[in-house]
Amino acid sequence: MDIKTQSIPNKLIIKYKKYENEENFKWMTKNINLYDEDDEKIWLEHPKYGSDIDVVAILIEENETIIYNGSYEINTNYMLDVSEPVFILGFPLGYVVKSEEEPHSIWTYGTVASDPSLELVINNKKLPAFLIDSRTRKGQSGSPVIYYSNSGFDAHYINPKFGEGYANWGCPFMKEIGIYSRRINKDSDLGYVWKWEVLREIVDSNQQ
């Protein structure tokens, strides 16, 4: 429920690029109903944690497919270590960067503050989340959290055939890490991030 208006949201409004070819596109706005004709919710929740995780998926009919030239890799399990940098792509305090008619998100910098391989106890429940340290504000809940390096990165690997070694990717590199939830309280810069794997678990559970 919206605290300010005391109303229950019933539509999701999204704005996206629809490409006519590889170079030309136009901005589109789409309204998606959140409830069906029987007032039943249409969003999909996590099969194990339900509403304890504020991440959902919404099915889009095939004839309503959104076409654009980028995507998130939903099955990624890329993880970082404590102290590594991340970016939260969202709209702090509702602010949107606009260039003509194009809306752009704001990249807020942060660092990983707890071991992403562990789980957190939130409200006495063990959940698939970790902490980041970042000056986030209202309007950034639900933002993707990513690792990005303009110069690439160095990786240590162990190959069963060729043994141990190091590899370098010199081109820009981006990987999805999680989904930002909220600060642990209003006086802290620590915030919860749901692990990216919860998206795949939500989708997979509703395809069976």
PDB file of C-alpha atoms in Angstrom:
ATOM      1  CA  MET A   1       0.000   0.000   0.000  1.00  0.00           C
ATOM      2  CA  ASP A   2       1.187   3.505  -0.809  1.00  0.00           C
ATOM      3  CA  ILE A   3       1.678   5.262   2.542  1.00  0.00           C
ATOM      4  CA  LYS A   4       1.097   8.741   1.129  1.00  0.00           C
ATOM      5  CA  THR A   5      -2.122   8.084  -0.818  1.00  0.00           C
ATOM      6  CA  GLN A   6      -3.355   4.996   1.112  1.00  0.00           C
ATOM      7  CA  SER A   7      -3.937   3.283  -2.234  1.00  0.00           C
ATOM      8  CA  ILE A   8      -2.881  -0.118  -3.543  1.00  0.00           C
ATOM      9  CA  PRO A   9      -0.901   0.056  -6.836  1.00  0.00           C
ATOM     10  CA  ASN A  10      -2.530  -2.030  -9.590  1.00  0.00           C
ATOM     11  CA  LYS A  11      -0.342  -1.278 -12.604  1.00  0.00           C
ATOM     12  CA  LEU A  12       3.329  -1.357 -13.495  1.00  0.00           C
ATOM     13  CA  ILE A  13       4.471   1.303 -15.961  1.00  0.00           C
ATOM     14  CA  ILE A  14       7.693   0.616 -17.845  1.00  0.00           C
ATOM     15  CA  LYS A  15       9.625   2.669 -20.386  1.00  0.00           C
ATOM     16  CA  TYR A  16      11.907   0.893 -22.845  1.00  0.00           C
ATOM     17  CA  LYS A  17      13.634   1.123 -26.194  1.00  0.00           C
ATOM     18  CA  LYS A  18      12.053  -0.762 -29.077  1.00  0.00           C
ATOM     19  CA  TYR A  19      14.498  -1.301 -31.928  1.00  0.00           C
ATOM     20  CA  GLU A  20      13.361  -1.228 -35.541  1.00  0.00           C
ATOM     21  CA  ASN A  21      16.841  -2.390 -36.561  1.00  0.00           C
ATOM     22  CA  GLU A  22      20.337  -2.431 -35.043  1.00  0.00           C
ATOM     23  CA  GLU A  23      20.602   1.380 -35.052  1.00  0.00           C
ATOM     24  CA  ASN A  24      17.110   2.883 -34.995  1.00  0.00           C
ATOM     25  CA  PHE A  25      14.803   2.706 -32.002  1.00  0.00           C
ATOM     26  CA  LYS A  26      11.973   4.568 -30.356  1.00  0.00           C
ATOM     27  CA  TRP A  27      10.999   4.959 -26.722  1.00  0.00           C
ATOM     28  CA  MET A  28       7.880   3.042 -25.712  1.00  0.00           C
ATOM     29  CA  THR A  29       5.706   3.134 -22.593  1.00  0.00           C
ATOM     30  CA  LYS A  30       3.776   0.079 -21.480  1.00  0.00           C
ATOM     31  CA  ASN A  31       1.241  -0.489 -18.705  1.00  0.00           C
ATOM     32  CA  ILE A  32       1.139  -3.960 -17.143  1.00  0.00           C
ATOM     33  CA  ASN A  33      -1.689  -5.012 -14.838  1.00  0.00           C
ATOM     34  CA  LEU A  34      -0.599  -6.394 -11.469  1.00  0.00           C
ATOM     35  CA  TYR A  35      -3.892  -8.216 -10.814  1.00  0.00           C
ATOM     36  CA  ASP A  36      -6.141 -10.356 -12.990  1.00  0.00           C
ATOM     37  CA  GLU A  37      -9.916 -10.061 -13.431  1.00  0.00           C
ATOM     38  CA  ASP A  38     -10.454 -11.861 -10.101  1.00  0.00           C
ATOM     39  CA  ASP A  39      -8.118  -9.445  -8.289  1.00  0.00           C
ATOM     40  CA  GLU A  40      -5.513 -12.185  -7.926  1.00  0.00           C
ATOM     41  CA  LYS A  41      -1.883 -11.081  -8.105  1.00  0.00           C
ATOM     42  CA  ILE A  42      -0.114 -12.060 -11.327  1.00  0.00           C
ATOM     43  CA  TRP A  43       3.467 -11.660 -10.179  1.00  0.00           C
ATOM     44  CA  LEU A  44       5.632 -14.662  -9.342  1.00  0.00           C
ATOM     45  CA  GLU A  45       7.358 -14.906  -5.964  1.00  0.00           C
ATOM     46  CA  HIS A  46      10.275 -17.003  -4.775  1.00  0.00           C
ATOM     47  CA  PRO A  47       9.232 -20.671  -4.313  1.00  0.00           C
ATOM     48  CA  LYS A  48      10.922 -20.983  -0.912  1.00  0.00           C
ATOM     49  CA  TYR A  49      11.052 -17.516   0.624  1.00  0.00           C
ATOM     50  CA  GLY A  50       7.911 -15.931  -0.872  1.00  0.00           C
ATOM     51  CA  SER A  51       7.368 -12.318   0.138  1.00  0.00           C
ATOM     52  CA  ASP A  52      10.357 -12.417   2.495  1.00  0.00           C
ATOM     53  CA  ILE A  53      12.305 -11.547  -0.658  1.00  0.00           C
ATOM     54  CA  ASP A  54      11.009  -8.398  -2.345  1.00  0.00           C
ATOM     55  CA  VAL A  55      11.916  -9.622  -5.828  1.00  0.00           C
ATOM     56  CA  VAL A  56       9.248 -10.883  -8.231  1.00  0.00           C
ATOM     57  CA  ALA A  57       8.853 -11.801 -11.896  1.00  0.00           C
ATOM     58  CA  ILE A  58       5.952 -10.977 -14.204  1.00  0.00           C
ATOM     59  CA  LEU A  59       5.125 -13.027 -17.263  1.00  0.00           C
ATOM     60  CA  ILE A  60       4.742 -11.128 -20.542  1.00  0.00           C
ATOM     61  CA  GLU A  61       2.623 -12.707 -23.240  1.00  0.00           C
ATOM     62  CA  GLU A  62       4.475 -13.693 -26.399  1.00  0.00           C
ATOM     63  CA  ASN A  63       2.651 -11.099 -28.501  1.00  0.00           C
ATOM     64  CA  GLU A  64       3.746  -8.439 -26.002  1.00  0.00           C
ATOM     65  CA  THR A  65       7.445  -9.254 -26.115  1.00  0.00           C
ATOM     66  CA  ILE A  66       9.615  -6.230 -25.435  1.00  0.00           C
ATOM     67  CA  ILE A  67      12.368  -5.930 -28.014  1.00  0.00           C
ATOM     68  CA  TYR A  68      15.588  -4.157 -27.124  1.00  0.00           C
ATOM     69  CA  ASN A  69      19.298  -4.505 -27.772  1.00  0.00           C
ATOM     70  CA  GLY A  70      20.486  -5.468 -24.307  1.00  0.00           C
ATOM     71  CA  SER A  71      19.677  -7.944 -21.585  1.00  0.00           C
ATOM     72  CA  TYR A  72      20.634  -9.240 -18.179  1.00  0.00           C
ATOM     73  CA  GLU A  73      22.075 -12.731 -17.896  1.00  0.00           C
ATOM     74  CA  ILE A  74      19.530 -14.269 -15.575  1.00  0.00           C
ATOM     75  CA  ASN A  75      21.539 -17.403 -14.771  1.00  0.00           C
ATOM     76  CA  THR A  76      24.761 -15.718 -13.700  1.00  0.00           C
ATOM     77  CA  ASN A  77      26.390 -16.815 -10.446  1.00  0.00           C
ATOM     78  CA  TYR A  78      29.303 -14.375 -10.597  1.00  0.00           C
ATOM     79  CA  MET A  79      30.370 -13.441  -7.066  1.00  0.00           C
ATOM     80  CA  LEU A  80      32.727 -10.855  -5.602  1.00  0.00           C
ATOM     81  CA  ASP A  81      34.815 -10.655  -2.456  1.00  0.00           C
ATOM     82  CA  VAL A  82      34.450  -8.279   0.472  1.00  0.00           C
ATOM     83  CA  SER A  83      35.715  -4.721  -0.260  1.00  0.00           C
ATOM     84  CA  GLU A  84      35.308  -4.980  -4.042  1.00  0.00           C
ATOM     85  CA  PRO A  85      33.462  -2.147  -5.844  1.00  0.00           C
ATOM     86  CA  VAL A  86      29.894  -2.342  -7.140  1.00  0.00           C
ATOM     87  CA  PHE A  87      27.422   0.065  -8.719  1.00  0.00           C
ATOM     88  CA  ILE A  88      23.719   0.487  -7.976  1.00  0.00           C
ATOM     89  CA  LEU A  89      21.784   1.664 -11.049  1.00  0.00           C
ATOM     90  CA  GLY A  90      18.653   3.503  -9.947  1.00  0.00           C
ATOM     91  CA  PHE A  91      16.837   6.757  -9.302  1.00  0.00           C
ATOM     92  CA  PRO A  92      17.776   8.187  -5.874  1.00  0.00           C
ATOM     93  CA  LEU A  93      14.987  10.373  -4.493  1.00  0.00           C
ATOM     94  CA  GLY A  94      13.205   9.918  -7.824  1.00  0.00           C
ATOM     95  CA  TYR A  95      15.839  11.863  -9.774  1.00  0.00           C
ATOM     96  CA  VAL A  96      16.160  10.919 -13.451  1.00  0.00           C
ATOM     97  CA  VAL A  97      18.915  12.056 -15.817  1.00  0.00           C
ATOM     98  CA  LYS A  98      17.364  13.031 -19.135  1.00  0.00           C
ATOM     99  CA  SER A  99      18.942  13.680 -22.524  1.00  0.00           C
ATOM    100  CA  GLU A 100      16.147  14.977 -24.736  1.00  0.00           C
ATOM    101  CA  GLU A 101      13.456  12.329 -24.213  1.00  0.00           C
ATOM    102  CA  GLU A 102      15.774   9.561 -22.998  1.00  0.00           C
ATOM    103  CA  PRO A 103      15.673   8.716 -19.262  1.00  0.00           C
ATOM    104  CA  HIS A 104      18.883   7.440 -17.732  1.00  0.00           C
ATOM    105  CA  SER A 105      19.580   5.904 -14.330  1.00  0.00           C
ATOM    106  CA  ILE A 106      22.221   7.147 -11.884  1.00  0.00           C
ATOM    107  CA  TRP A 107      25.224   4.997 -10.994  1.00  0.00           C
ATOM    108  CA  THR A 108      25.807   5.034  -7.232  1.00  0.00           C
ATOM    109  CA  TYR A 109      29.133   3.640  -6.056  1.00  0.00           C
ATOM    110  CA  GLY A 110      29.440   1.129  -3.236  1.00  0.00           C
ATOM    111  CA  THR A 111      31.588  -1.669  -1.850  1.00  0.00           C
ATOM    112  CA  VAL A 112      30.782  -5.234  -0.844  1.00  0.00           C
ATOM    113  CA  ALA A 113      30.515  -5.208   2.958  1.00  0.00           C
ATOM    114  CA  SER A 114      29.785  -8.854   3.792  1.00  0.00           C
ATOM    115  CA  ASP A 115      30.880 -12.141   2.258  1.00  0.00           C
ATOM    116  CA  PRO A 116      28.504 -12.783  -0.695  1.00  0.00           C
ATOM    117  CA  SER A 117      28.992 -16.535  -0.333  1.00  0.00           C
ATOM    118  CA  LEU A 118      27.207 -16.396   3.041  1.00  0.00           C
ATOM    119  CA  GLU A 119      23.562 -15.738   3.821  1.00  0.00           C
ATOM    120  CA  LEU A 120      22.168 -13.067   6.144  1.00  0.00           C
ATOM    121  CA  VAL A 121      19.753 -13.353   9.027  1.00  0.00           C
ATOM    122  CA  ILE A 122      17.022 -10.753   8.403  1.00  0.00           C
ATOM    123  CA  ASN A 123      14.046 -10.576  10.787  1.00  0.00           C
ATOM    124  CA  ASN A 124      15.207 -13.871  12.330  1.00  0.00           C
ATOM    125  CA  LYS A 125      15.222 -15.615   8.946  1.00  0.00           C
ATOM    126  CA  LYS A 126      18.252 -16.850   7.020  1.00  0.00           C
ATOM    127  CA  LEU A 127      17.987 -15.343   3.525  1.00  0.00           C
ATOM    128  CA  PRO A 128      20.141 -15.248   0.332  1.00  0.00           C
ATOM    129  CA  ALA A 129      21.466 -11.710   0.683  1.00  0.00           C
ATOM    130  CA  PHE A 130      24.649  -9.779   1.424  1.00  0.00           C
ATOM    131  CA  LEU A 131      25.502  -6.230   2.474  1.00  0.00           C
ATOM    132  CA  ILE A 132      26.995  -3.322   0.573  1.00  0.00           C
ATOM    133  CA  ASP A 133      28.217   0.032   1.867  1.00  0.00           C
ATOM    134  CA  SER A 134      26.761   2.817  -0.293  1.00  0.00           C
ATOM    135  CA  ARG A 135      24.970   6.180   0.089  1.00  0.00           C
ATOM    136  CA  THR A 136      21.671   4.901  -1.320  1.00  0.00           C
ATOM    137  CA  ARG A 137      18.350   6.700  -0.867  1.00  0.00           C
ATOM    138  CA  LYS A 138      14.645   6.225  -1.563  1.00  0.00           C
ATOM    139  CA  GLY A 139      14.016   5.413  -5.207  1.00  0.00           C
ATOM    140  CA  GLN A 140      16.825   2.883  -5.495  1.00  0.00           C
ATOM    141  CA  SER A 141      15.002  -0.168  -4.137  1.00  0.00           C
ATOM    142  CA  GLY A 142      14.852  -2.812  -6.850  1.00  0.00           C
ATOM    143  CA  SER A 143      17.906  -1.450  -8.649  1.00  0.00           C
ATOM    144  CA  PRO A 144      20.327  -3.890 -10.285  1.00  0.00           C
ATOM    145  CA  VAL A 145      23.686  -4.108  -8.541  1.00  0.00           C
ATOM    146  CA  ILE A 146      26.536  -4.735 -10.952  1.00  0.00           C
ATOM    147  CA  TYR A 147      30.280  -5.068 -11.111  1.00  0.00           C
ATOM    148  CA  TYR A 148      31.768  -2.939 -13.879  1.00  0.00           C
ATOM    149  CA  SER A 149      35.333  -2.394 -15.042  1.00  0.00           C
ATOM    150  CA  ASN A 150      36.135  -0.197 -18.016  1.00  0.00           C
ATOM    151  CA  SER A 151      39.624  -1.716 -18.317  1.00  0.00           C
ATOM    152  CA  GLY A 152      38.596  -5.344 -17.882  1.00  0.00           C
ATOM    153  CA  PHE A 153      39.819  -7.595 -15.100  1.00  0.00           C
ATOM    154  CA  ASP A 154      42.390 -10.225 -14.152  1.00  0.00           C
ATOM    155  CA  ALA A 155      41.195 -13.697 -13.222  1.00  0.00           C
ATOM    156  CA  HIS A 156      42.845 -16.610 -11.501  1.00  0.00           C
ATOM    157  CA  TYR A 157      41.715 -19.991 -12.811  1.00  0.00           C
ATOM    158  CA  ILE A 158      42.415 -23.702 -12.539  1.00  0.00           C
ATOM    159  CA  ASN A 159      41.891 -25.625 -15.765  1.00  0.00           C
ATOM    160  CA  PRO A 160      41.678 -29.457 -15.472  1.00  0.00           C
ATOM    161  CA  LYS A 161      43.581 -29.856 -18.735  1.00  0.00           C
ATOM    162  CA  PHE A 162      46.101 -27.021 -18.683  1.00  0.00           C
ATOM    163  CA  GLY A 163      46.561 -26.470 -14.965  1.00  0.00           C
ATOM    164  CA  GLU A 164      46.625 -23.265 -12.974  1.00  0.00           C
ATOM    165  CA  GLY A 165      47.026 -19.866 -14.559  1.00  0.00           C
ATOM    166  CA  TYR A 166      45.869 -16.286 -14.917  1.00  0.00           C
ATOM    167  CA  ALA A 167      43.794 -14.644 -17.610  1.00  0.00           C
ATOM    168  CA  ASN A 168      43.214 -11.014 -18.501  1.00  0.00           C
ATOM    169  CA  TRP A 169      40.200  -9.531 -20.235  1.00  0.00           C
ATOM    170  CA  GLY A 170      41.274  -6.107 -21.437  1.00  0.00           C
ATOM    171  CA  CYS A 171      37.886  -4.973 -22.753  1.00  0.00           C
ATOM    172  CA  PRO A 172      35.128  -3.432 -20.584  1.00  0.00           C
ATOM    173  CA  PHE A 173      33.504  -6.021 -18.369  1.00  0.00           C
ATOM    174  CA  MET A 174      30.115  -5.993 -16.615  1.00  0.00           C
ATOM    175  CA  LYS A 175      28.430  -8.655 -14.515  1.00  0.00           C
ATOM    176  CA  GLU A 176      25.170  -8.757 -12.593  1.00  0.00           C
ATOM    177  CA  ILE A 177      25.665  -9.247  -8.842  1.00  0.00           C
ATOM    178  CA  GLY A 178      22.299  -8.750  -7.202  1.00  0.00           C
ATOM    179  CA  ILE A 179      19.198  -6.642  -6.655  1.00  0.00           C
ATOM    180  CA  TYR A 180      19.235  -3.809  -4.144  1.00  0.00           C
ATOM    181  CA  SER A 181      16.573  -3.916  -1.441  1.00  0.00           C
ATOM    182  CA  ARG A 182      16.962  -1.242   1.235  1.00  0.00           C
ATOM    183  CA  ARG A 183      19.204   0.127   3.983  1.00  0.00           C
ATOM    184  CA  ILE A 184      19.333  -1.842   7.227  1.00  0.00           C
ATOM    185  CA  ASN A 185      17.994   1.323   8.909  1.00  0.00           C
ATOM    186  CA  LYS A 186      17.687   5.026   8.108  1.00  0.00           C
ATOM    187  CA  ASP A 187      20.881   5.921  10.013  1.00  0.00           C
ATOM    188  CA  SER A 188      23.165   3.483   8.179  1.00  0.00           C
ATOM    189  CA  ASP A 189      24.761   3.356   4.738  1.00  0.00           C
ATOM    190  CA  LEU A 190      24.698  -0.448   4.819  1.00  0.00           C
ATOM    191  CA  GLY A 191      22.081  -1.960   2.551  1.00  0.00           C
ATOM    192  CA  TYR A 192      20.723  -5.398   1.700  1.00  0.00           C
ATOM    193  CA  VAL A 193      21.329  -6.918  -1.735  1.00  0.00           C
ATOM    194  CA  TRP A 194      19.480 -10.037  -2.864  1.00  0.00           C
ATOM    195  CA  LYS A 195      21.737 -12.450  -4.680  1.00  0.00           C
ATOM    196  CA  TRP A 196      21.122 -12.505  -8.422  1.00  0.00           C
ATOM    197  CA  GLU A 197      20.429 -16.236  -8.310  1.00  0.00           C
ATOM    198  CA  VAL A 198      16.980 -15.620  -6.788  1.00  0.00           C
ATOM    199  CA  LEU A 199      15.754 -14.428 -10.205  1.00  0.00           C
ATOM    200  CA  ARG A 200      16.597 -17.737 -11.834  1.00  0.00           C
ATOM    201  CA  GLU A 201      14.971 -19.644  -8.959  1.00  0.00           C
ATOM    202  CA  ILE A 202      11.740 -17.651  -9.327  1.00  0.00           C
ATOM    203  CA  VAL A 203      11.587 -18.212 -13.084  1.00  0.00           C
ATOM    204  CA  ASP A 204      12.553 -21.886 -12.925  1.00  0.00           C
ATOM    205  CA  SER A 205       9.972 -22.690 -10.253  1.00  0.00           C
ATOM    206  CA  ASN A 206       7.162 -21.389 -12.458  1.00  0.00           C
ATOM    207  CA  GLN A 207       8.262 -23.239 -15.601  1.00  0.00           C
ATOM    208  CA  GLN A 208       7.868 -26.687 -14.093  1.00  0.00           C
TER     209      GLN A 208
END
